[in-house]
GROMACS .gro file of C-alpha atoms in nm:
model
  259
    1UNK     CA    1  -1.365   1.972  -1.507
    2UNK     CA    2  -1.730   1.874  -1.547
    3UNK     CA    3  -1.832   1.641  -1.831
    4UNK     CA    4  -1.488   1.501  -1.920
    5UNK     CA    5  -1.484   1.244  -2.201
    6UNK     CA    6  -1.406   0.963  -1.954
    7UNK     CA    7  -1.346   0.902  -1.584
    8UNK     CA    8  -1.106   0.635  -1.459
    9UNK     CA    9  -1.133   0.441  -1.134
   10UNK     CA   10  -0.841   0.222  -1.036
   11UNK     CA   11  -0.728  -0.014  -0.766
   12UNK     CA   12  -0.367   0.032  -0.653
   13UNK     CA   13  -0.165  -0.265  -0.522
   14UNK     CA   14  -0.102  -0.510  -0.805
   15UNK     CA   15  -0.301  -0.292  -1.047
   16UNK     CA   16  -0.158   0.060  -1.089
   17UNK     CA   17   0.123  -0.010  -0.841
   18UNK     CA   18   0.376  -0.285  -0.909
   19UNK     CA   19   0.338  -0.583  -0.676
   20UNK     CA   20   0.707  -0.582  -0.582
   21UNK     CA   21   0.822  -0.218  -0.605
   22UNK     CA   22   0.489  -0.038  -0.541
   23UNK     CA   23   0.583   0.198  -0.826
   24UNK     CA   24   0.336   0.333  -1.086
   25UNK     CA   25   0.611   0.440  -1.327
   26UNK     CA   26   0.553   0.167  -1.592
   27UNK     CA   27   0.210   0.328  -1.636
   28UNK     CA   28   0.346   0.682  -1.672
   29UNK     CA   29   0.269   0.712  -2.048
   30UNK     CA   30  -0.099   0.643  -1.983
   31UNK     CA   31  -0.104   0.859  -1.668
   32UNK     CA   32   0.039   1.152  -1.863
   33UNK     CA   33  -0.211   1.107  -2.143
   34UNK     CA   34  -0.504   1.103  -1.899
   35UNK     CA   35  -0.375   1.424  -1.742
   36UNK     CA   36  -0.332   1.594  -2.080
   37UNK     CA   37  -0.689   1.499  -2.177
   38UNK     CA   38  -0.834   1.630  -1.850
   39UNK     CA   39  -0.961   1.287  -1.750
   40UNK     CA   40  -1.012   1.244  -1.373
   41UNK     CA   41  -0.816   0.957  -1.216
   42UNK     CA   42  -0.987   0.824  -0.904
   43UNK     CA   43  -0.784   0.596  -0.679
   44UNK     CA   44  -0.999   0.323  -0.523
   45UNK     CA   45  -0.822   0.124  -0.257
   46UNK     CA   46  -0.837  -0.061   0.073
   47UNK     CA   47  -0.577   0.190   0.191
   48UNK     CA   48  -0.660   0.464   0.439
   49UNK     CA   49  -0.705   0.832   0.361
   50UNK     CA   50  -0.367   0.898   0.525
   51UNK     CA   51  -0.200   0.654   0.286
   52UNK     CA   52  -0.380   0.783  -0.024
   53UNK     CA   53  -0.314   1.148   0.058
   54UNK     CA   54   0.055   1.074  -0.002
   55UNK     CA   55   0.006   0.847  -0.302
   56UNK     CA   56  -0.218   1.092  -0.490
   57UNK     CA   57   0.066   1.340  -0.504
   58UNK     CA   58   0.315   1.081  -0.631
   59UNK     CA   59   0.077   0.959  -0.900
   60UNK     CA   60  -0.042   1.305  -1.002
   61UNK     CA   61  -0.411   1.308  -0.913
   62UNK     CA   62  -0.427   1.513  -0.592
   63UNK     CA   63  -0.696   1.728  -0.756
   64UNK     CA   64  -0.937   1.431  -0.762
   65UNK     CA   65  -1.127   1.262  -0.479
   66UNK     CA   66  -1.023   0.910  -0.381
   67UNK     CA   67  -1.214   0.605  -0.259
   68UNK     CA   68  -1.062   0.480   0.066
   69UNK     CA   69  -1.093   0.172   0.288
   70UNK     CA   70  -1.258  -0.040   0.016
   71UNK     CA   71  -1.542   0.205  -0.039
   72UNK     CA   72  -1.629   0.271   0.325
   73UNK     CA   73  -1.536   0.638   0.276
   74UNK     CA   74  -1.393   0.915   0.056
   75UNK     CA   75  -1.090   1.142   0.066
   76UNK     CA   76  -1.195   1.468  -0.096
   77UNK     CA   77  -0.987   1.640  -0.362
   78UNK     CA   78  -0.701   1.845  -0.221
   79UNK     CA   79  -0.781   1.757   0.140
   80UNK     CA   80  -0.555   1.603   0.401
   81UNK     CA   81  -0.647   1.295   0.599
   82UNK     CA   82  -0.780   1.349   0.950
   83UNK     CA   83  -0.731   1.121   1.248
   84UNK     CA   84  -1.036   0.924   1.349
   85UNK     CA   85  -1.398   0.990   1.257
   86UNK     CA   86  -1.747   0.947   1.402
   87UNK     CA   87  -1.796   0.641   1.181
   88UNK     CA   88  -1.486   0.469   1.318
   89UNK     CA   89  -1.585   0.555   1.675
   90UNK     CA   90  -1.929   0.402   1.615
   91UNK     CA   91  -1.770   0.096   1.458
   92UNK     CA   92  -1.545   0.034   1.758
   93UNK     CA   93  -1.838   0.083   1.994
   94UNK     CA   94  -2.035  -0.181   1.802
   95UNK     CA   95  -1.737  -0.413   1.815
   96UNK     CA   96  -1.703  -0.374   2.192
   97UNK     CA   97  -2.075  -0.445   2.236
   98UNK     CA   98  -2.025  -0.798   2.099
   99UNK     CA   99  -2.021  -1.072   2.369
  100UNK     CA  100  -1.674  -1.073   2.525
  101UNK     CA  101  -1.600  -1.437   2.436
  102UNK     CA  102  -1.639  -1.346   2.066
  103UNK     CA  103  -1.483  -1.000   2.091
  104UNK     CA  104  -1.162  -1.152   2.227
  105UNK     CA  105  -1.123  -1.358   1.909
  106UNK     CA  106  -1.095  -1.050   1.683
  107UNK     CA  107  -0.769  -0.856   1.694
  108UNK     CA  108  -0.830  -0.532   1.508
  109UNK     CA  109  -0.580  -0.274   1.391
  110UNK     CA  110  -0.693  -0.053   1.680
  111UNK     CA  111  -0.608  -0.336   1.920
  112UNK     CA  112  -0.272  -0.395   1.754
  113UNK     CA  113  -0.162  -0.032   1.733
  114UNK     CA  114   0.095   0.087   1.475
  115UNK     CA  115   0.364  -0.146   1.613
  116UNK     CA  116   0.138  -0.448   1.587
  117UNK     CA  117   0.022  -0.346   1.240
  118UNK     CA  118   0.387  -0.328   1.132
  119UNK     CA  119   0.443  -0.676   1.274
  120UNK     CA  120   0.146  -0.846   1.104
  121UNK     CA  121   0.173  -0.664   0.770
  122UNK     CA  122   0.550  -0.633   0.733
  123UNK     CA  123   0.514  -0.258   0.665
  124UNK     CA  124   0.788  -0.018   0.781
  125UNK     CA  125   0.688   0.171   1.100
  126UNK     CA  126   0.600   0.498   0.926
  127UNK     CA  127   0.377   0.321   0.672
  128UNK     CA  128   0.220   0.104   0.942
  129UNK     CA  129   0.125   0.420   1.129
  130UNK     CA  130  -0.062   0.546   0.820
  131UNK     CA  131  -0.231   0.207   0.769
  132UNK     CA  132  -0.347   0.212   1.132
  133UNK     CA  133  -0.506   0.558   1.089
  134UNK     CA  134  -0.855   0.426   1.026
  135UNK     CA  135  -1.156   0.649   0.963
  136UNK     CA  136  -1.422   0.422   0.818
  137UNK     CA  137  -1.333   0.055   0.870
  138UNK     CA  138  -1.150  -0.183   1.103
  139UNK     CA  139  -0.940  -0.465   0.960
  140UNK     CA  140  -0.821  -0.739   1.190
  141UNK     CA  141  -0.718  -1.097   1.247
  142UNK     CA  142  -0.976  -1.361   1.335
  143UNK     CA  143  -0.853  -1.622   1.582
  144UNK     CA  144  -1.169  -1.830   1.627
  145UNK     CA  145  -1.351  -2.112   1.451
  146UNK     CA  146  -1.586  -2.074   1.156
  147UNK     CA  147  -1.883  -2.135   1.389
  148UNK     CA  148  -1.765  -1.863   1.625
  149UNK     CA  149  -1.712  -1.633   1.327
  150UNK     CA  150  -2.071  -1.684   1.219
  151UNK     CA  151  -2.194  -1.585   1.567
  152UNK     CA  152  -1.956  -1.287   1.570
  153UNK     CA  153  -2.084  -1.160   1.235
  154UNK     CA  154  -2.447  -1.209   1.339
  155UNK     CA  155  -2.388  -0.999   1.652
  156UNK     CA  156  -2.224  -0.725   1.446
  157UNK     CA  157  -2.488  -0.743   1.174
  158UNK     CA  158  -2.757  -0.667   1.432
  159UNK     CA  159  -2.577  -0.334   1.482
  160UNK     CA  160  -2.547  -0.254   1.112
  161UNK     CA  161  -2.185  -0.368   1.073
  162UNK     CA  162  -2.078  -0.564   0.765
  163UNK     CA  163  -1.763  -0.771   0.710
  164UNK     CA  164  -1.550  -0.867   0.412
  165UNK     CA  165  -1.269  -1.119   0.398
  166UNK     CA  166  -0.963  -1.012   0.200
  167UNK     CA  167  -0.646  -1.217   0.220
  168UNK     CA  168  -0.536  -1.240   0.584
  169UNK     CA  169  -0.770  -0.978   0.725
  170UNK     CA  170  -1.137  -0.958   0.811
  171UNK     CA  171  -1.249  -0.597   0.758
  172UNK     CA  172  -1.549  -0.452   0.938
  173UNK     CA  173  -1.735  -0.141   0.822
  174UNK     CA  174  -2.073   0.029   0.826
  175UNK     CA  175  -2.121  -0.061   0.460
  176UNK     CA  176  -2.028   0.080   0.123
  177UNK     CA  177  -1.833  -0.063  -0.168
  178UNK     CA  178  -1.599   0.076  -0.432
  179UNK     CA  179  -1.892   0.055  -0.677
  180UNK     CA  180  -2.113   0.265  -0.448
  181UNK     CA  181  -1.851   0.538  -0.424
  182UNK     CA  182  -1.787   0.517  -0.800
  183UNK     CA  183  -2.149   0.613  -0.869
  184UNK     CA  184  -2.127   0.900  -0.620
  185UNK     CA  185  -1.809   1.045  -0.770
  186UNK     CA  186  -1.910   0.997  -1.135
  187UNK     CA  187  -2.226   1.200  -1.070
  188UNK     CA  188  -2.010   1.496  -0.961
  189UNK     CA  189  -1.846   1.496  -1.305
  190UNK     CA  190  -2.172   1.471  -1.497
  191UNK     CA  191  -2.169   1.090  -1.529
  192UNK     CA  192  -1.916   1.047  -1.811
  193UNK     CA  193  -1.833   0.694  -1.935
  194UNK     CA  194  -1.647   0.504  -1.663
  195UNK     CA  195  -1.340   0.285  -1.691
  196UNK     CA  196  -1.260   0.067  -1.387
  197UNK     CA  197  -0.944  -0.138  -1.341
  198UNK     CA  198  -0.862  -0.390  -1.069
  199UNK     CA  199  -0.711  -0.728  -0.996
  200UNK     CA  200  -0.885  -0.870  -0.686
  201UNK     CA  201  -1.227  -0.983  -0.561
  202UNK     CA  202  -1.290  -0.651  -0.385
  203UNK     CA  203  -1.269  -0.481  -0.728
  204UNK     CA  204  -1.532  -0.706  -0.884
  205UNK     CA  205  -1.839  -0.486  -0.827
  206UNK     CA  206  -1.658  -0.178  -0.953
  207UNK     CA  207  -1.535  -0.351  -1.271
  208UNK     CA  208  -1.877  -0.498  -1.354
  209UNK     CA  209  -2.060  -0.170  -1.288
  210UNK     CA  210  -1.835   0.038  -1.517
  211UNK     CA  211  -1.891   0.106  -1.886
  212UNK     CA  212  -1.546  -0.041  -1.953
  213UNK     CA  213  -1.386  -0.289  -1.714
  214UNK     CA  214  -1.031  -0.421  -1.701
  215UNK     CA  215  -0.909  -0.716  -1.497
  216UNK     CA  216  -0.536  -0.664  -1.454
  217UNK     CA  217  -0.333  -0.986  -1.452
  218UNK     CA  218  -0.212  -1.081  -1.105
  219UNK     CA  219   0.035  -1.372  -1.106
  220UNK     CA  220   0.064  -1.343  -0.727
  221UNK     CA  221  -0.303  -1.408  -0.650
  222UNK     CA  222  -0.602  -1.617  -0.748
  223UNK     CA  223  -0.744  -1.506  -1.084
  224UNK     CA  224  -1.089  -1.351  -1.080
  225UNK     CA  225  -1.357  -1.580  -1.226
  226UNK     CA  226  -1.527  -1.487  -1.551
  227UNK     CA  227  -1.728  -1.169  -1.495
  228UNK     CA  228  -2.043  -1.035  -1.657
  229UNK     CA  229  -1.939  -0.835  -1.962
  230UNK     CA  230  -1.641  -1.046  -2.067
  231UNK     CA  231  -1.837  -1.232  -2.333
  232UNK     CA  232  -1.925  -0.910  -2.519
  233UNK     CA  233  -1.586  -0.744  -2.462
  234UNK     CA  234  -1.708  -0.480  -2.218
  235UNK     CA  235  -1.477  -0.634  -1.957
  236UNK     CA  236  -1.127  -0.732  -2.070
  237UNK     CA  237  -0.819  -0.891  -1.917
  238UNK     CA  238  -0.461  -0.777  -1.956
  239UNK     CA  239  -0.180  -1.008  -2.056
  240UNK     CA  240   0.086  -0.816  -1.862
  241UNK     CA  241   0.055  -0.771  -1.485
  242UNK     CA  242   0.037  -0.457  -1.273
  243UNK     CA  243   0.118  -0.114  -1.417
  244UNK     CA  244   0.249  -0.261  -1.743
  245UNK     CA  245  -0.091  -0.416  -1.814
  246UNK     CA  246  -0.266  -0.106  -1.680
  247UNK     CA  247  -0.072   0.117  -1.916
  248UNK     CA  248  -0.156  -0.090  -2.224
  249UNK     CA  249  -0.524  -0.123  -2.134
  250UNK     CA  250  -0.573   0.250  -2.076
  251UNK     CA  251  -0.384   0.356  -2.390
  252UNK     CA  252  -0.578   0.103  -2.599
  253UNK     CA  253  -0.912   0.237  -2.476
  254UNK     CA  254  -0.811   0.599  -2.531
  255UNK     CA  255  -0.711   0.511  -2.886
  256UNK     CA  256  -1.039   0.328  -2.943
  257UNK     CA  257  -1.242   0.625  -2.812
  258UNK     CA  258  -1.031   0.875  -3.005
  259UNK     CA  259  -0.927   1.066  -2.694
   0.00000   0.00000   0.00000
């Protein structure tokens, strides 16, 4: 549907998915209303395409593209995830071109394999296998000093590789953010007003760039600092966490817009 009245971009863990149960069901009233109004729901996550291909069906938005690996790539509408990609191959080649004393200090998901990913993340084996199916980025553990990390990032930067810290993992990619992909997808739908919801620092650019931004309460993490747009009400915060807060925020905006 081109030119819908709104397009929604949302983070998953701790935002649309409950922090403990990973269920979106508390947000079902809002999800159903978006579907009835023909409003595209775009998942925007650090998860891989393989992980999101399954989640889109559960949530009910398999007919929409999804932003994967923190904006490093896209999963197209209705498509299945593929193993590997030229971007990931190039990324690993750049990583292996780093001086060996620095390379040995980074333990990426490709080094760990599905079994190692299960061990460091606590994911069940089947889910760890999906999380290890990278196409656009390479998360990993850093085992060196801050000085060594600076040298490591400089060596990667010379090859066009960027890095972002998120919780335990350092994630390498060839660039791209959730906000970049948001612009790309919104243009496909005729650039309708955009609502973006998230709860973590890697959602910040997306929330600020949207017409309407929502910071979902996250009692399990550090609260986002005050963002541009909060003073004039363009960016709001929920009182309830996770999908409960998500549900209220989306329904309130739909009511306000008369959708």
